[in-house]
Amino acid sequence: MSEARRKVRVKIDGKPVEFEVKGKLTELPTSSLLRLIEYRYLFPERSIKHVELKGEKLHPVKVDEVKNLEELNIITEPSANMVSKQIELSLLALDGMANAIEQIAQDWKTRPELAKVMLHNLLDSLDWTVKLVDSGARILPLYDGIEEEIAKLEDAVFELDDLLYEGKEDEALKVLVEKLKPAVMKWRDFLAGLVKFVKSAPKESH
């Protein structure tokens, strides 16, 4: 029995493109097919910015209602733009971390359980910003110092983790305030510089 095949036609930045999907991929909803197109044909240079239907920007929740991909026009942008926007979101999270660390320090003795939960959430958010930049580095324009800055931040996190594991609460509190907080602020400033650099970098023609 031959494998199911399907010809898919769609416009990418106004240019008609045709490709073939087969097997279970033929049953994918429209939104999943668009991600497949992005992964196979656009990435890593470009990403989907939004999708248009009859010249109007289509809300993401409405995409799967369109069954005929020929009606759609995929508008793309350099992948660096997408990563830059995500980093800008992470900057908002980092802005709040200094205050969060201060609050954790205040609650360290009086409400230790709550302080540990807040610290765990903070470290998870911090790790997300590191992974975002680390994975996006191959897409972004070359920017010196990314690996070094990640290493500095991780040194402070690892030292804090080790002290907590060893039950050295007072020393951990000191590292949290005196080392991790400044490291977080330096990381925020570094990412702000990275975003500014990406925005000023020459855009490729498409």
One Martini backbone bead per residue (centre of mass of N, CA, C, O) as a GRO file, in nm:
protein
  206
    1MET     BB    1   0.094   0.038   0.025
    2SER     BB    2   0.079   0.356  -0.034
    3GLU     BB    3   0.179   0.657   0.058
    4ALA     BB    4   0.061   0.934   0.161
    5ARG     BB    5   0.000   1.232  -0.038
    6ARG     BB    6   0.074   1.600  -0.041
    7LYS     BB    7   0.004   1.898  -0.187
    8VAL     BB    8   0.152   2.216  -0.100
    9ARG     BB    9   0.020   2.550  -0.111
   10VAL     BB   10   0.197   2.864  -0.069
   11LYS     BB   11   0.268   3.180   0.061
   12ILE     BB   12   0.588   3.358   0.071
   13ASP     BB   13   0.599   3.673   0.064
   14GLY     BB   14   0.402   3.630  -0.209
   15LYS     BB   15   0.535   3.354  -0.287
   16PRO     BB   16   0.494   3.076  -0.452
   17VAL     BB   17   0.474   2.749  -0.290
   18GLU     BB   18   0.585   2.401  -0.326
   19PHE     BB   19   0.502   2.096  -0.147
   20GLU     BB   20   0.559   1.775   0.016
   21VAL     BB   21   0.355   1.543   0.191
   22LYS     BB   22   0.367   1.251   0.412
   23GLY     BB   23   0.171   1.056   0.564
   24LYS     BB   24   0.087   1.190   0.868
   25LEU     BB   25   0.134   1.487   0.763
   26THR     BB   26  -0.143   1.507   0.602
   27GLU     BB   27  -0.310   1.544   0.896
   28LEU     BB   28  -0.235   1.814   0.962
   29PRO     BB   29  -0.279   2.099   1.079
   30THR     BB   30  -0.219   2.412   0.978
   31SER     BB   31  -0.029   2.504   1.210
   32SER     BB   32   0.166   2.258   1.179
   33LEU     BB   33   0.245   2.310   0.883
   34LEU     BB   34   0.376   2.584   0.935
   35ARG     BB   35   0.600   2.474   1.122
   36LEU     BB   36   0.718   2.287   0.909
   37ILE     BB   37   0.797   2.506   0.711
   38GLU     BB   38   0.979   2.661   0.902
   39TYR     BB   39   1.180   2.426   0.962
   40ARG     BB   40   1.248   2.332   0.655
   41TYR     BB   41   1.254   2.638   0.486
   42LEU     BB   42   1.354   2.878   0.696
   43PHE     BB   43   1.526   2.757   0.889
   44PRO     BB   44   1.739   2.989   1.049
   45GLU     BB   45   1.694   3.266   0.896
   46ARG     BB   46   1.375   3.230   0.926
   47SER     BB   47   1.048   3.346   1.040
   48ILE     BB   48   0.735   3.359   1.156
   49LYS     BB   49   0.534   3.635   1.208
   50HIS     BB   50   0.276   3.598   1.012
   51VAL     BB   51  -0.065   3.558   0.892
   52GLU     BB   52  -0.248   3.583   0.585
   53LEU     BB   53  -0.593   3.678   0.489
   54LYS     BB   54  -0.674   3.870   0.245
   55GLY     BB   55  -0.454   4.088   0.372
   56GLU     BB   56  -0.506   3.981   0.665
   57LYS     BB   57  -0.442   3.941   0.981
   58LEU     BB   58  -0.414   3.634   1.150
   59HIS     BB   59  -0.526   3.479   1.406
   60PRO     BB   60  -0.394   3.205   1.555
   61VAL     BB   61  -0.684   3.070   1.631
   62LYS     BB   62  -0.772   3.074   1.306
   63VAL     BB   63  -0.586   2.891   1.133
   64ASP     BB   64  -0.740   2.602   1.149
   65GLU     BB   65  -0.989   2.707   0.973
   66VAL     BB   66  -0.784   2.683   0.743
   67LYS     BB   67  -0.760   2.441   0.479
   68ASN     BB   68  -0.648   2.634   0.251
   69LEU     BB   69  -0.325   2.735   0.198
   70GLU     BB   70  -0.358   2.920  -0.062
   71GLU     BB   71  -0.490   3.160   0.117
   72LEU     BB   72  -0.206   3.199   0.230
   73ASN     BB   73   0.034   3.436   0.386
   74ILE     BB   74   0.364   3.425   0.470
   75ILE     BB   75   0.522   3.617   0.711
   76THR     BB   76   0.853   3.717   0.743
   77GLU     BB   77   1.159   3.701   0.944
   78PRO     BB   78   1.425   3.731   1.101
   79SER     BB   79   1.520   3.527   1.353
   80ALA     BB   80   1.658   3.746   1.525
   81ASN     BB   81   1.398   3.900   1.592
   82MET     BB   82   1.261   3.682   1.760
   83VAL     BB   83   1.483   3.651   1.973
   84SER     BB   84   1.486   3.946   2.060
   85LYS     BB   85   1.196   3.950   2.171
   86GLN     BB   86   1.245   3.733   2.388
   87ILE     BB   87   1.465   3.891   2.537
   88GLU     BB   88   1.287   4.131   2.612
   89LEU     BB   89   1.108   3.961   2.797
   90SER     BB   90   1.340   3.874   2.990
   91LEU     BB   91   1.399   4.161   3.095
   92LEU     BB   92   1.143   4.185   3.263
   93ALA     BB   93   1.216   3.956   3.455
   94LEU     BB   94   1.493   4.073   3.550
   95ASP     BB   95   1.384   4.337   3.676
   96GLY     BB   96   1.233   4.165   3.916
   97MET     BB   97   1.472   4.008   4.064
   98ALA     BB   98   1.589   4.205   4.268
   99ASN     BB   99   1.332   4.224   4.441
  100ALA     BB  100   1.305   3.920   4.490
  101ILE     BB  101   1.571   3.885   4.644
  102GLU     BB  102   1.499   4.075   4.875
  103GLN     BB  103   1.252   3.914   4.968
  104ILE     BB  104   1.396   3.648   5.025
  105ALA     BB  105   1.591   3.763   5.238
  106GLN     BB  106   1.366   3.853   5.439
  107ASP     BB  107   1.234   3.542   5.450
  108TRP     BB  108   1.460   3.337   5.531
  109LYS     BB  109   1.383   3.321   5.849
  110THR     BB  110   1.062   3.359   5.875
  111ARG     BB  111   0.999   3.219   5.561
  112PRO     BB  112   1.156   2.961   5.433
  113GLU     BB  113   0.958   2.815   5.245
  114LEU     BB  114   0.887   3.057   5.065
  115ALA     BB  115   1.175   3.135   4.987
  116LYS     BB  116   1.239   2.867   4.835
  117VAL     BB  117   1.019   2.891   4.622
  118MET     BB  118   1.108   3.163   4.507
  119LEU     BB  119   1.393   3.071   4.432
  120HIS     BB  120   1.315   2.846   4.238
  121ASN     BB  121   1.162   3.029   4.038
  122LEU     BB  122   1.396   3.220   3.977
  123LEU     BB  123   1.596   3.005   3.866
  124ASP     BB  124   1.414   2.916   3.634
  125SER     BB  125   1.401   3.192   3.491
  126LEU     BB  126   1.704   3.221   3.455
  127ASP     BB  127   1.743   2.963   3.286
  128TRP     BB  128   1.566   3.055   3.051
  129THR     BB  129   1.748   3.292   2.958
  130VAL     BB  130   1.996   3.120   2.897
  131LYS     BB  131   1.870   2.924   2.687
  132LEU     BB  132   1.778   3.138   2.490
  133VAL     BB  133   2.063   3.251   2.424
  134ASP     BB  134   2.211   2.990   2.359
  135SER     BB  135   2.018   2.901   2.119
  136GLY     BB  136   2.031   3.197   1.968
  137ALA     BB  137   2.337   3.238   1.888
  138ARG     BB  138   2.318   3.104   1.589
  139ILE     BB  139   2.125   3.348   1.485
  140LEU     BB  140   2.273   3.569   1.582
  141PRO     BB  141   2.474   3.798   1.580
  142LEU     BB  142   2.782   3.852   1.652
  143TYR     BB  143   2.858   3.840   2.015
  144ASP     BB  144   3.050   3.923   2.254
  145GLY     BB  145   3.041   3.721   2.568
  146ILE     BB  146   2.823   3.505   2.615
  147GLU     BB  147   2.975   3.268   2.753
  148GLU     BB  148   3.099   3.436   2.984
  149GLU     BB  149   2.831   3.538   3.111
  150ILE     BB  150   2.710   3.264   3.170
  151ALA     BB  151   2.938   3.163   3.354
  152LYS     BB  152   2.909   3.380   3.577
  153LEU     BB  153   2.619   3.312   3.653
  154GLU     BB  154   2.660   3.005   3.711
  155ASP     BB  155   2.858   3.033   3.944
  156ALA     BB  156   2.654   3.157   4.144
  157VAL     BB  157   2.444   2.930   4.131
  158PHE     BB  158   2.627   2.690   4.214
  159GLU     BB  159   2.711   2.802   4.488
  160LEU     BB  160   2.429   2.815   4.604
  161ASP     BB  161   2.352   2.516   4.567
  162ASP     BB  162   2.580   2.393   4.738
  163LEU     BB  163   2.501   2.530   5.009
  164LEU     BB  164   2.216   2.415   5.025
  165TYR     BB  165   2.297   2.115   5.016
  166GLU     BB  166   2.485   2.160   5.287
  167GLY     BB  167   2.314   2.361   5.485
  168LYS     BB  168   2.431   2.670   5.431
  169GLU     BB  169   2.232   2.924   5.486
  170ASP     BB  170   2.402   3.181   5.550
  171GLU     BB  171   2.589   3.158   5.302
  172ALA     BB  172   2.365   3.155   5.089
  173LEU     BB  173   2.254   3.437   5.152
  174LYS     BB  174   2.512   3.589   5.081
  175VAL     BB  175   2.527   3.497   4.785
  176LEU     BB  176   2.254   3.601   4.694
  177VAL     BB  177   2.320   3.911   4.753
  178GLU     BB  178   2.643   3.942   4.666
  179LYS     BB  179   2.628   3.761   4.380
  180LEU     BB  180   2.358   3.708   4.232
  181LYS     BB  181   2.241   3.987   4.202
  182PRO     BB  182   2.475   4.118   4.038
  183ALA     BB  183   2.464   3.900   3.812
  184VAL     BB  184   2.178   3.964   3.715
  185MET     BB  185   2.232   4.263   3.640
  186LYS     BB  186   2.456   4.204   3.433
  187TRP     BB  187   2.280   4.026   3.251
  188ARG     BB  188   2.076   4.239   3.182
  189ASP     BB  189   2.275   4.440   3.053
  190PHE     BB  190   2.377   4.248   2.838
  191LEU     BB  191   2.101   4.198   2.696
  192ALA     BB  192   2.047   4.491   2.625
  193GLY     BB  193   2.295   4.510   2.438
  194LEU     BB  194   2.210   4.282   2.246
  195VAL     BB  195   1.948   4.405   2.142
  196LYS     BB  196   2.075   4.665   2.033
  197PHE     BB  197   2.263   4.519   1.832
  198VAL     BB  198   2.049   4.370   1.662
  199LYS     BB  199   1.895   4.633   1.571
  200SER     BB  200   2.174   4.756   1.431
  201ALA     BB  201   2.200   4.540   1.245
  202PRO     BB  202   2.223   4.430   0.947
  203LYS     BB  203   1.994   4.361   0.706
  204GLU     BB  204   1.882   4.125   0.515
  205SER     BB  205   1.800   4.031   0.217
  206HIS     BB  206   1.470   3.893   0.056
   0.00000   0.00000   0.00000
